[in-house]
C-alpha positions as CSV (number, residue, x, y, z in Angstrom):
1,X,86.8,-102.7,-97.7
2,X,87.9,-101.4,-101.2
3,X,89.7,-98.6,-99.4
4,X,91.9,-101.2,-97.7
5,X,92.5,-103.4,-100.6
6,X,96.4,-103.3,-101.4
7,X,95.7,-104.5,-105.1
8,X,93.9,-101.2,-105.7
9,X,96.7,-98.8,-104.9
10,X,97.0,-96.8,-108.0
11,X,95.4,-93.5,-108.5
12,X,93.7,-95.0,-111.3
13,X,92.0,-97.3,-109.0
14,X,91.1,-94.3,-106.9
15,X,89.5,-92.2,-110.0
16,X,87.4,-95.4,-111.0
17,X,85.8,-95.8,-107.7
18,X,84.8,-91.8,-107.7
19,X,83.0,-92.8,-110.7
20,X,81.6,-95.9,-109.7
21,X,80.4,-93.7,-106.1
22,X,79.0,-91.1,-108.3
23,X,77.1,-93.3,-110.8
24,X,75.6,-95.3,-108.0
25,X,74.6,-91.9,-105.7
26,X,74.5,-89.3,-108.2
27,X,72.8,-90.2,-111.2
28,X,69.9,-92.3,-109.4
29,X,69.1,-88.7,-107.5
30,X,69.0,-86.9,-111.2
31,X,72.4,-85.3,-110.7
32,X,74.6,-85.3,-113.5
33,X,78.5,-85.2,-112.9
34,X,81.8,-84.9,-114.6
35,X,85.3,-86.1,-113.3
36,X,88.4,-84.3,-115.1
37,X,91.6,-85.4,-114.5
38,X,94.5,-83.2,-115.7
39,X,98.3,-83.9,-115.4
40,X,97.8,-86.8,-113.0
41,X,100.0,-90.1,-113.3
42,X,97.3,-92.6,-113.2
43,X,99.5,-95.4,-112.8
44,X,101.1,-93.6,-109.5
45,X,100.6,-95.8,-106.3
46,X,99.0,-94.2,-103.5
47,X,99.7,-95.0,-99.9
48,X,96.7,-96.4,-97.9
49,X,96.2,-93.8,-95.6
50,X,96.1,-90.9,-98.5
51,X,93.8,-93.1,-100.5
52,X,91.6,-94.0,-98.0
53,X,91.3,-90.5,-96.9
54,X,90.8,-88.8,-100.2
55,X,88.0,-91.2,-100.9
56,X,86.2,-90.6,-97.7
57,X,86.6,-86.9,-98.2
58,X,85.2,-87.3,-101.7
59,X,82.2,-89.2,-100.5
60,X,81.5,-86.7,-97.7
61,X,81.1,-84.1,-100.4
62,X,78.7,-86.3,-102.5
63,X,76.7,-86.8,-99.4
64,X,76.4,-83.2,-98.6
65,X,75.3,-82.7,-102.1
66,X,72.6,-85.3,-101.8
67,X,71.3,-84.4,-98.2
68,X,71.9,-80.5,-98.3
69,X,71.8,-79.0,-102.1
70,X,69.2,-78.9,-104.8
71,X,72.1,-79.4,-107.3
72,X,71.7,-80.8,-110.8
73,X,75.3,-81.1,-111.7
74,X,78.7,-81.8,-109.8
75,X,81.9,-80.9,-111.4
76,X,85.0,-83.0,-110.3
77,X,88.5,-82.0,-111.0
78,X,91.7,-83.4,-110.1
79,X,94.9,-82.1,-111.3
80,X,98.8,-81.3,-110.4
81,X,100.1,-77.9,-110.8
82,X,103.6,-76.7,-109.6
83,X,104.1,-80.1,-107.6
84,X,100.7,-80.0,-106.0
85,X,97.6,-81.8,-106.3
86,X,94.2,-79.9,-106.3
87,X,90.8,-81.5,-106.0
88,X,87.8,-79.6,-106.5
89,X,84.3,-80.5,-105.9
90,X,81.6,-78.3,-106.9
91,X,77.9,-78.4,-107.1
92,X,75.7,-76.0,-108.9
93,X,73.0,-76.1,-106.3
94,X,71.8,-73.8,-103.1
95,X,72.0,-75.2,-99.6
96,X,68.6,-76.2,-98.6
97,X,69.4,-75.2,-94.8
98,X,72.1,-73.3,-92.9
99,X,72.3,-76.1,-90.7
100,X,74.0,-77.8,-93.6
101,X,77.3,-76.3,-92.8
102,X,76.8,-77.1,-89.3
103,X,77.1,-81.0,-89.2
104,X,79.6,-83.7,-88.4
105,X,80.5,-84.0,-92.2
106,X,82.6,-80.7,-92.5
107,X,84.5,-81.4,-89.3
108,X,85.3,-85.0,-90.3
109,X,86.7,-83.7,-93.9
110,X,88.8,-81.2,-92.1
111,X,89.8,-84.0,-89.8
112,X,90.9,-86.4,-92.9
113,X,92.6,-83.8,-94.6
114,X,94.9,-83.0,-91.5
115,X,95.8,-86.6,-91.8
116,X,97.2,-86.3,-95.1
117,X,98.9,-82.6,-94.6
118,X,96.4,-81.1,-96.9
119,X,94.4,-77.9,-96.8
120,X,90.7,-77.9,-97.5
121,X,88.6,-75.1,-98.1
122,X,84.6,-74.7,-98.5
123,X,82.7,-72.3,-100.4
124,X,79.2,-72.0,-100.0
125,X,78.6,-68.9,-102.5
126,X,78.2,-70.4,-105.5
127,X,77.0,-73.7,-105.1
128,X,78.7,-76.0,-102.5
129,X,82.6,-76.3,-103.5
130,X,85.2,-78.2,-101.6
131,X,88.8,-77.5,-102.6
132,X,91.7,-80.2,-101.4
133,X,95.0,-78.8,-102.0
134,X,97.6,-81.7,-101.2
135,X,101.3,-80.5,-100.6
136,X,102.4,-83.1,-103.1
137,X,101.7,-84.2,-106.8
138,X,99.9,-87.3,-107.7
């Protein structure tokens, strides 16, 4: 319901919801987190499609950490650089199983990134890292 609430259409609302979600799911599992925001216009309004897809990619990344990693920390960064927005979500764990990379979650994240014309990259070499690069700044 939150993702379709037009009263919560600012970037600040999205980041607040990201904090709430991390507190609700990561902290009870003993996983600390930090969300860093740099060069972002917090009062900027997001269209519903963009807000929804960014949040669902974020949710899936957190879910993957909880299900498939032995992480103790998740670092989330949102920044604007050269008229583009970069969002990274990286944990400090190791995959519990190779099957983790074969699930629907990664496919769904790719599909959602395409809906907002963003580039999505995964890196499993040093923890689990997701890089979402939007072709516009936030």
